[in-house]
Amino acid sequence: MSQQTKQSESLMKTYNRLPITVEKGMGSYLYDTDGKQYLDFTSGIATCNLGHQPLAVKQALTEQLDSLWHCSNLYNIPKQEELASLLTKNSCFDQAFFCNSGTEANEAAIKLARKWSGKESIVTFTNSFHGRTLGSLSATAQTKLHEGFGSLLNGFHFLPFNEYESLSKIEELKPAAVMFELVQGEGGVRPANKEWIDELVTTCKTNGILLIVDEVQTGIGRSGTLFAYEQYGFEPDVTTLAKGLGSGFPIGAMLAKSSVASSFGPGTHGSTFGGNPLACAAGVETIKQVTALLPKIREIATFFEQELRELEQSTPSIIEIRGLGLLIGVEVENAAPFVEKLREQGVLILTAGPNVIRILPPLTVSYEEIQHFITVLKDVFEQQGAVHQ
């Protein structure tokens, strides 16, 4: 048994790992231990938004490593305050709470909603994904993920996504909050309908129901704006972030308006590692870099969509192309073979359910890299006889 095999056997089998051992990442590319290069259109599942090892973030982390790694939230942490200020100045929110992941950010949002309202009930939507801890899993309206874990947290009501019948049910329930993604990433890359969101917002505002937007995957430029809610023309009461916030360095955040955030006082919530100086140094530089890139991100996202639409016209096996910005889903009959066949040609993608190819390039992706991706994707469709010549 090789040393690598022995090490692999020491890990719990919570992931179906692909046959790649990654050794290095740089820009839009990953490299395995055999030296093979892969165009990475997964971005660490929408996490490495600036590509692998972005120089400015690396420099910020190096400087922070030379001064302070951790001291606990019993003391003032300047980098934490700087990141909170950057996030609130660039959003509709007033205060930030820092943690280590998206699921932790959603746990914080659930607690805040209950504390603010004095109610337990929260509405989420079918095919949503909010995390894997018991609270965030309870909020996730995918029963297949609940199996084997016994009783989950009470108070969650699952309603149909993008369906107007849900609005009257929300008005009837009058929950503490409605928690939702503006693009359901794990649920098939399904954007919310703008008119439906308009009515959802009106229903919640009229009935004093908190609007919690889970932007763990859509946030930090992925949608083409810093936050996806900006493109829907409303202001949430609370939002949650993680993934792209630290350029691959673990960090999560919950942002809230002051009228809601004031429900959290000393001792009501906390995190030992949340907002530590290293994570916040990565976050500060990431926000600076992404905000400067936003016009270019929108431009290149438009180009990518145009290229995919052209491919769609000659490819009858493409059922639908959907998404927002550089969070893209291509619906086909069976997505799994595409992951394998593109990987064989040096391109990495994901799925979102059994029928959707999920494409998450870095926000720094070049036109040439997109064109190469399209060429390879078209070749894979051709291998299956799915492209009209």
Short mmCIF file of C-alpha atoms in Angstrom, two decimals:
data_model
loop_
_atom_site.label_atom_id
_atom_site.label_comp_id
_atom_site.label_asym_id
_atom_site.label_seq_id
_atom_site.Cartn_x
_atom_site.Cartn_y
_atom_site.Cartn_z
CA MET A 1 0.00 0.00 0.00
CA SER A 2 1.45 3.38 -1.04
CA GLN A 3 1.90 6.24 1.41
CA GLN A 4 -0.74 8.21 -0.52
CA THR A 5 -3.24 5.33 -0.19
CA LYS A 6 -2.54 5.03 3.54
CA GLN A 7 -3.17 8.73 3.98
CA SER A 8 -6.39 8.55 1.98
CA GLU A 9 -7.64 5.66 4.12
CA SER A 10 -7.29 7.93 7.18
CA LEU A 11 -9.96 10.30 5.84
CA MET A 12 -13.68 9.80 6.45
CA LYS A 13 -15.50 9.01 3.21
CA THR A 14 -17.65 12.14 3.14
CA TYR A 15 -16.64 13.05 -0.43
CA ASN A 16 -16.66 11.16 -3.71
CA ARG A 17 -13.23 12.36 -4.73
CA LEU A 18 -12.27 12.62 -8.38
CA PRO A 19 -9.06 10.88 -9.55
CA ILE A 20 -6.90 14.00 -9.31
CA THR A 21 -4.32 14.83 -6.66
CA VAL A 22 -3.93 18.60 -6.78
CA GLU A 23 -0.48 19.97 -6.07
CA LYS A 24 -0.58 23.61 -7.18
CA GLY A 25 -2.93 26.35 -8.31
CA MET A 26 -2.14 29.54 -10.19
CA GLY A 27 -4.60 31.92 -11.82
CA SER A 28 -7.28 29.99 -13.70
CA TYR A 29 -5.36 26.71 -13.52
CA LEU A 30 -4.77 23.75 -11.22
CA TYR A 31 -1.87 21.31 -11.58
CA ASP A 32 -1.84 17.70 -10.41
CA THR A 33 1.07 15.69 -9.03
CA ASP A 34 1.85 14.43 -12.54
CA GLY A 35 2.22 18.00 -13.77
CA LYS A 36 -1.01 17.99 -15.81
CA GLN A 37 -2.65 21.39 -16.18
CA TYR A 38 -6.41 21.87 -15.74
CA LEU A 39 -8.47 24.92 -16.63
CA ASP A 40 -10.40 25.29 -13.37
CA PHE A 41 -13.99 26.35 -14.00
CA THR A 42 -15.03 25.28 -10.50
CA SER A 43 -13.09 27.99 -8.62
CA GLY A 44 -13.13 25.85 -5.50
CA ILE A 45 -16.97 25.83 -5.76
CA ALA A 46 -17.27 29.60 -6.29
CA THR A 47 -14.60 30.33 -3.69
CA CYS A 48 -11.42 31.30 -5.55
CA ASN A 49 -13.16 34.22 -7.26
CA LEU A 50 -9.86 35.94 -8.04
CA GLY A 51 -8.28 32.73 -9.27
CA HIS A 52 -5.66 30.70 -7.45
CA GLN A 53 -3.03 32.60 -5.44
CA PRO A 54 -4.09 36.15 -6.38
CA LEU A 55 -0.96 38.19 -5.77
CA ALA A 56 -2.58 41.10 -3.90
CA VAL A 57 -4.35 38.76 -1.46
CA LYS A 58 -1.19 36.70 -1.03
CA GLN A 59 0.76 39.84 -0.15
CA ALA A 60 -1.91 40.95 2.35
CA LEU A 61 -1.81 37.52 4.04
CA THR A 62 1.99 37.52 4.12
CA GLU A 63 2.04 40.92 5.83
CA GLN A 64 -0.54 39.75 8.35
CA LEU A 65 1.42 36.54 9.04
CA ASP A 66 4.32 38.71 10.12
CA SER A 67 2.26 40.62 12.69
CA LEU A 68 -0.65 38.65 14.22
CA TRP A 69 -2.41 35.34 13.52
CA HIS A 70 -5.01 35.16 16.29
CA CYS A 71 -5.91 36.90 19.53
CA SER A 72 -9.66 36.18 20.13
CA ASN A 73 -12.68 38.42 19.90
CA LEU A 74 -12.19 39.65 23.46
CA TYR A 75 -10.03 42.37 21.93
CA ASN A 76 -10.42 44.89 19.12
CA ILE A 77 -9.11 43.54 15.81
CA PRO A 78 -8.33 46.33 13.31
CA LYS A 79 -8.53 44.11 10.20
CA GLN A 80 -11.92 42.84 11.32
CA GLU A 81 -13.17 46.40 11.73
CA GLU A 82 -11.74 47.33 8.31
CA LEU A 83 -13.50 44.42 6.61
CA ALA A 84 -16.79 45.18 8.36
CA SER A 85 -16.53 48.79 7.22
CA LEU A 86 -15.81 47.79 3.61
CA LEU A 87 -18.77 45.41 3.53
CA THR A 88 -21.24 47.86 5.04
CA LYS A 89 -20.06 50.79 2.90
CA ASN A 90 -20.62 48.69 -0.22
CA SER A 91 -24.03 47.35 0.79
CA CYS A 92 -27.34 48.30 2.43
CA PHE A 93 -26.28 46.80 5.77
CA ASP A 94 -24.98 48.42 8.95
CA GLN A 95 -23.16 45.73 10.92
CA ALA A 96 -21.27 42.48 10.37
CA PHE A 97 -20.70 39.28 12.32
CA PHE A 98 -17.77 37.11 11.23
CA CYS A 99 -17.48 33.33 11.36
CA ASN A 100 -15.71 30.64 9.36
CA SER A 101 -18.08 29.33 6.69
CA GLY A 102 -21.38 29.75 4.91
CA THR A 103 -23.16 27.23 7.09
CA GLU A 104 -22.01 29.12 10.20
CA ALA A 105 -23.21 32.39 8.69
CA ASN A 106 -26.63 30.84 8.08
CA GLU A 107 -26.72 29.46 11.62
CA ALA A 108 -26.10 33.00 12.86
CA ALA A 109 -28.90 34.34 10.65
CA ILE A 110 -31.35 31.74 11.96
CA LYS A 111 -30.51 32.65 15.55
CA LEU A 112 -30.74 36.38 14.84
CA ALA A 113 -34.17 36.00 13.21
CA ARG A 114 -35.48 34.07 16.21
CA LYS A 115 -33.99 36.51 18.70
CA TRP A 116 -35.30 39.58 16.86
CA SER A 117 -38.81 38.25 16.33
CA GLY A 118 -39.45 36.03 19.33
CA LYS A 119 -40.75 33.46 16.83
CA GLU A 120 -39.38 30.09 15.72
CA SER A 121 -40.88 29.77 12.25
CA ILE A 122 -38.80 30.45 9.13
CA VAL A 123 -39.82 29.84 5.52
CA THR A 124 -37.32 28.45 3.00
CA PHE A 125 -37.88 27.11 -0.50
CA THR A 126 -37.79 23.75 -2.24
CA ASN A 127 -34.38 22.73 -3.62
CA SER A 128 -32.64 25.34 -1.47
CA PHE A 129 -29.25 24.67 0.11
CA HIS A 130 -28.17 26.49 3.26
CA GLY A 131 -25.58 24.18 4.83
CA ARG A 132 -24.95 20.90 6.59
CA THR A 133 -24.94 21.67 10.32
CA LEU A 134 -28.22 20.68 11.97
CA GLY A 135 -29.71 24.18 11.94
CA SER A 136 -28.73 25.05 8.37
CA LEU A 137 -29.58 21.52 7.24
CA SER A 138 -33.03 21.99 8.75
CA ALA A 139 -33.36 25.10 6.60
CA THR A 140 -32.31 23.20 3.47
CA ALA A 141 -35.41 22.01 1.62
CA GLN A 142 -33.91 18.85 0.14
CA THR A 143 -35.17 15.80 2.00
CA LYS A 144 -32.48 13.55 0.49
CA LEU A 145 -29.91 15.46 2.57
CA HIS A 146 -31.93 14.96 5.77
CA GLU A 147 -31.94 11.16 5.68
CA GLY A 148 -30.29 9.39 8.60
CA PHE A 149 -29.97 12.39 10.93
CA GLY A 150 -33.12 12.01 12.99
CA SER A 151 -35.14 14.98 14.17
CA LEU A 152 -34.05 18.30 12.76
CA LEU A 153 -34.66 21.81 14.10
CA ASN A 154 -38.36 22.62 14.35
CA GLY A 155 -40.00 25.64 12.79
CA PHE A 156 -39.02 25.45 9.12
CA HIS A 157 -41.66 25.55 6.42
CA PHE A 158 -40.71 24.56 2.86
CA LEU A 159 -42.62 26.29 0.07
CA PRO A 160 -42.29 26.12 -3.74
CA PHE A 161 -39.57 28.36 -5.21
CA ASN A 162 -40.66 30.91 -7.83
CA GLU A 163 -44.34 30.00 -7.25
CA TYR A 164 -46.92 32.67 -6.44
CA GLU A 165 -48.94 30.26 -4.27
CA SER A 166 -46.09 30.50 -1.74
CA LEU A 167 -46.79 34.20 -1.14
CA SER A 168 -50.28 33.67 0.27
CA LYS A 169 -48.95 30.88 2.48
CA ILE A 170 -46.23 33.20 3.83
CA GLU A 171 -48.86 35.81 4.60
CA GLU A 172 -50.86 33.17 6.45
CA LEU A 173 -47.88 31.79 8.40
CA LYS A 174 -46.34 35.18 9.29
CA PRO A 175 -42.98 33.57 10.09
CA ALA A 176 -40.01 35.27 11.72
CA ALA A 177 -38.20 35.33 8.38
CA VAL A 178 -38.07 34.14 4.81
CA MET A 179 -34.63 32.80 3.93
CA PHE A 180 -33.75 32.30 0.26
CA GLU A 181 -31.12 32.26 -2.47
CA LEU A 182 -31.54 34.55 -5.46
CA VAL A 183 -29.92 31.84 -7.55
CA GLN A 184 -30.30 28.33 -6.20
CA GLY A 185 -26.79 27.02 -6.84
CA GLU A 186 -26.89 23.46 -5.48
CA GLY A 187 -30.56 23.30 -6.46
CA GLY A 188 -29.81 23.44 -10.20
CA VAL A 189 -28.58 27.01 -10.86
CA ARG A 190 -32.13 28.41 -10.81
CA PRO A 191 -32.46 32.21 -10.64
CA ALA A 192 -35.41 33.73 -8.83
CA ASN A 193 -37.97 35.41 -11.06
CA LYS A 194 -37.73 39.21 -10.66
CA GLU A 195 -41.52 39.76 -10.51
CA TRP A 196 -41.89 36.97 -7.95
CA ILE A 197 -39.18 38.53 -5.78
CA ASP A 198 -40.93 41.91 -6.02
CA GLU A 199 -44.11 40.39 -4.61
CA LEU A 200 -42.23 38.34 -2.02
CA VAL A 201 -40.54 41.51 -0.74
CA THR A 202 -43.87 43.35 -0.58
CA THR A 203 -45.47 40.46 1.32
CA CYS A 204 -42.65 40.37 3.86
CA LYS A 205 -42.44 44.13 4.33
CA THR A 206 -46.21 44.40 4.80
CA ASN A 207 -46.24 41.64 7.43
CA GLY A 208 -43.05 42.51 9.35
CA ILE A 209 -41.21 39.41 8.15
CA LEU A 210 -37.40 39.50 7.88
CA LEU A 211 -35.83 39.04 4.45
CA ILE A 212 -32.70 36.88 4.75
CA VAL A 213 -30.79 36.43 1.49
CA ASP A 214 -28.26 33.61 1.40
CA GLU A 215 -25.47 34.99 -0.82
CA VAL A 216 -22.89 32.39 0.15
CA GLN A 217 -22.49 31.39 -3.52
CA THR A 218 -23.83 34.44 -5.36
CA GLY A 219 -21.98 37.08 -3.34
CA ILE A 220 -18.64 38.85 -3.81
CA GLY A 221 -18.97 39.55 -7.51
CA ARG A 222 -20.05 36.12 -8.70
CA SER A 223 -23.37 37.47 -10.02
CA GLY A 224 -21.80 40.50 -11.75
CA THR A 225 -22.49 42.85 -8.84
CA LEU A 226 -20.94 42.63 -5.39
CA PHE A 227 -24.24 41.21 -4.11
CA ALA A 228 -26.92 39.58 -6.23
CA TYR A 229 -29.73 41.42 -4.40
CA GLU A 230 -28.56 44.64 -6.12
CA GLN A 231 -29.85 43.27 -9.43
CA TYR A 232 -33.29 42.60 -7.95
CA GLY A 233 -33.91 46.12 -6.68
CA PHE A 234 -34.60 45.56 -2.99
CA GLU A 235 -32.80 45.71 0.36
CA PRO A 236 -32.68 42.56 2.50
CA ASP A 237 -32.65 42.82 6.29
CA VAL A 238 -29.91 40.19 6.58
CA THR A 239 -27.51 38.50 4.19
CA THR A 240 -24.97 35.73 4.58
CA LEU A 241 -21.59 35.41 2.85
CA ALA A 242 -18.64 33.03 2.67
CA LYS A 243 -17.00 31.25 -0.30
CA GLY A 244 -15.56 34.12 -2.40
CA LEU A 245 -15.11 36.46 0.56
CA GLY A 246 -11.62 35.19 1.45
CA SER A 247 -10.27 34.04 -1.94
CA GLY A 248 -10.11 30.49 -0.60
CA PHE A 249 -9.16 31.44 2.94
CA PRO A 250 -11.92 30.23 5.35
CA ILE A 251 -14.25 33.05 6.37
CA GLY A 252 -17.99 33.64 6.63
CA ALA A 253 -20.04 36.70 7.45
CA MET A 254 -23.58 37.70 8.35
CA LEU A 255 -24.53 41.29 7.55
CA ALA A 256 -27.62 42.95 8.99
CA LYS A 257 -29.35 46.27 9.29
CA SER A 258 -28.85 47.89 12.70
CA SER A 259 -32.52 47.53 13.69
CA VAL A 260 -32.09 43.76 13.45
CA ALA A 261 -28.43 43.44 14.46
CA SER A 262 -29.19 45.15 17.78
CA SER A 263 -30.92 41.93 18.92
CA PHE A 264 -27.47 40.38 19.30
CA GLY A 265 -25.64 41.56 22.41
CA PRO A 266 -22.60 40.25 24.31
CA GLY A 267 -22.92 36.51 24.89
CA THR A 268 -25.78 35.91 22.43
CA HIS A 269 -23.53 34.53 19.70
CA GLY A 270 -19.83 34.03 19.04
CA SER A 271 -17.03 32.22 17.26
CA THR A 272 -13.52 31.50 18.53
CA PHE A 273 -11.91 31.80 15.11
CA GLY A 274 -14.52 34.03 13.45
CA GLY A 275 -13.00 37.20 12.04
CA ASN A 276 -9.44 36.32 12.95
CA PRO A 277 -6.78 38.69 11.55
CA LEU A 278 -5.62 36.34 8.76
CA ALA A 279 -9.10 35.68 7.43
CA CYS A 280 -9.98 39.36 7.56
CA ALA A 281 -6.75 40.39 5.82
CA ALA A 282 -7.73 38.06 2.97
CA GLY A 283 -11.27 39.45 3.01
CA VAL A 284 -10.22 43.10 2.91
CA GLU A 285 -7.98 42.67 -0.11
CA THR A 286 -10.49 40.43 -1.86
CA ILE A 287 -13.25 43.05 -1.55
CA LYS A 288 -10.92 45.76 -2.85
CA GLN A 289 -9.91 43.68 -5.86
CA VAL A 290 -13.42 42.46 -6.71
CA THR A 291 -15.06 45.89 -6.49
CA ALA A 292 -12.46 47.27 -8.90
CA LEU A 293 -13.15 44.39 -11.31
CA LEU A 294 -16.97 44.58 -11.37
CA PRO A 295 -17.34 46.34 -14.76
CA LYS A 296 -14.98 43.81 -16.38
CA ILE A 297 -16.80 40.91 -14.72
CA ARG A 298 -20.13 42.01 -16.22
CA GLU A 299 -18.51 42.46 -19.63
CA ILE A 300 -16.91 39.02 -19.66
CA ALA A 301 -20.07 37.36 -18.27
CA THR A 302 -22.03 38.81 -21.21
CA PHE A 303 -19.41 37.45 -23.62
CA PHE A 304 -19.55 34.00 -22.00
CA GLU A 305 -23.34 33.90 -22.24
CA GLN A 306 -23.21 34.86 -25.93
CA GLU A 307 -20.74 32.06 -26.63
CA LEU A 308 -22.93 29.54 -24.81
CA ARG A 309 -26.05 30.74 -26.65
CA GLU A 310 -24.29 30.19 -29.98
CA LEU A 311 -23.38 26.66 -28.90
CA GLU A 312 -26.97 26.09 -27.78
CA GLN A 313 -28.28 26.87 -31.27
CA SER A 314 -26.33 23.96 -32.77
CA THR A 315 -26.74 21.59 -29.82
CA PRO A 316 -30.25 20.14 -29.39
CA SER A 317 -29.24 18.21 -26.28
CA ILE A 318 -28.86 21.49 -24.36
CA ILE A 319 -32.22 21.86 -22.65
CA GLU A 320 -31.65 25.27 -21.06
CA ILE A 321 -28.90 27.74 -20.16
CA ARG A 322 -29.52 29.78 -17.04
CA GLY A 323 -27.78 31.63 -14.23
CA LEU A 324 -26.52 35.07 -13.28
CA GLY A 325 -23.14 36.59 -14.02
CA LEU A 326 -20.48 33.89 -13.80
CA LEU A 327 -22.71 31.41 -11.97
CA ILE A 328 -23.87 29.40 -14.98
CA GLY A 329 -25.95 26.25 -15.40
CA VAL A 330 -26.37 24.23 -18.58
CA GLU A 331 -29.20 21.73 -18.33
CA VAL A 332 -28.74 18.45 -20.19
CA GLU A 333 -30.20 14.97 -19.87
CA ASN A 334 -27.29 13.66 -17.77
CA ALA A 335 -24.56 15.97 -16.46
CA ALA A 336 -22.16 13.47 -14.86
CA PRO A 337 -20.41 12.32 -18.08
CA PHE A 338 -19.50 15.91 -18.90
CA VAL A 339 -17.46 16.20 -15.70
CA GLU A 340 -15.43 13.15 -16.69
CA LYS A 341 -15.02 13.94 -20.37
CA LEU A 342 -14.02 17.57 -19.82
CA ARG A 343 -11.59 16.50 -17.10
CA GLU A 344 -9.94 14.13 -19.57
CA GLN A 345 -9.38 17.17 -21.80
CA GLY A 346 -7.96 19.27 -18.98
CA VAL A 347 -11.07 21.25 -17.96
CA LEU A 348 -12.76 21.08 -14.56
CA ILE A 349 -16.49 21.72 -14.04
CA LEU A 350 -19.18 20.74 -11.52
CA THR A 351 -22.75 19.52 -11.54
CA ALA A 352 -25.78 20.96 -9.76
CA GLY A 353 -28.05 17.98 -9.42
CA PRO A 354 -28.14 15.14 -11.97
CA ASN A 355 -29.01 17.23 -15.02
CA VAL A 356 -27.13 20.51 -14.74
CA ILE A 357 -23.54 21.31 -15.69
CA ARG A 358 -22.43 24.02 -13.26
CA ILE A 359 -19.79 26.41 -14.60
CA LEU A 360 -17.94 28.68 -12.14
CA PRO A 361 -14.91 30.31 -13.76
CA PRO A 362 -12.78 32.71 -11.75
CA LEU A 363 -13.96 36.29 -12.08
CA THR A 364 -10.54 37.05 -13.56
CA VAL A 365 -11.07 34.61 -16.45
CA SER A 366 -9.80 35.76 -19.84
CA TYR A 367 -11.63 35.78 -23.17
CA GLU A 368 -9.13 33.24 -24.48
CA GLU A 369 -9.83 30.87 -21.58
CA ILE A 370 -13.58 31.13 -22.21
CA GLN A 371 -13.09 30.41 -25.91
CA HIS A 372 -10.93 27.40 -25.06
CA PHE A 373 -13.63 26.14 -22.70
CA ILE A 374 -16.32 26.53 -25.37
CA THR A 375 -14.14 24.66 -27.89
CA VAL A 376 -13.65 21.75 -25.49
CA LEU A 377 -17.31 21.69 -24.46
CA LYS A 378 -18.39 21.67 -28.10
CA ASP A 379 -15.98 18.81 -28.76
CA VAL A 380 -17.54 16.80 -25.93
CA PHE A 381 -21.01 17.38 -27.34
CA GLU A 382 -19.74 16.34 -30.78
CA GLN A 383 -18.34 13.10 -29.33
CA GLN A 384 -21.88 12.34 -28.24
CA GLY A 385 -23.29 13.24 -31.64
CA ALA A 386 -25.16 16.15 -30.06
CA VAL A 387 -24.02 19.02 -32.29
CA HIS A 388 -25.42 19.87 -35.72
CA GLN A 389 -22.57 20.41 -38.15
#
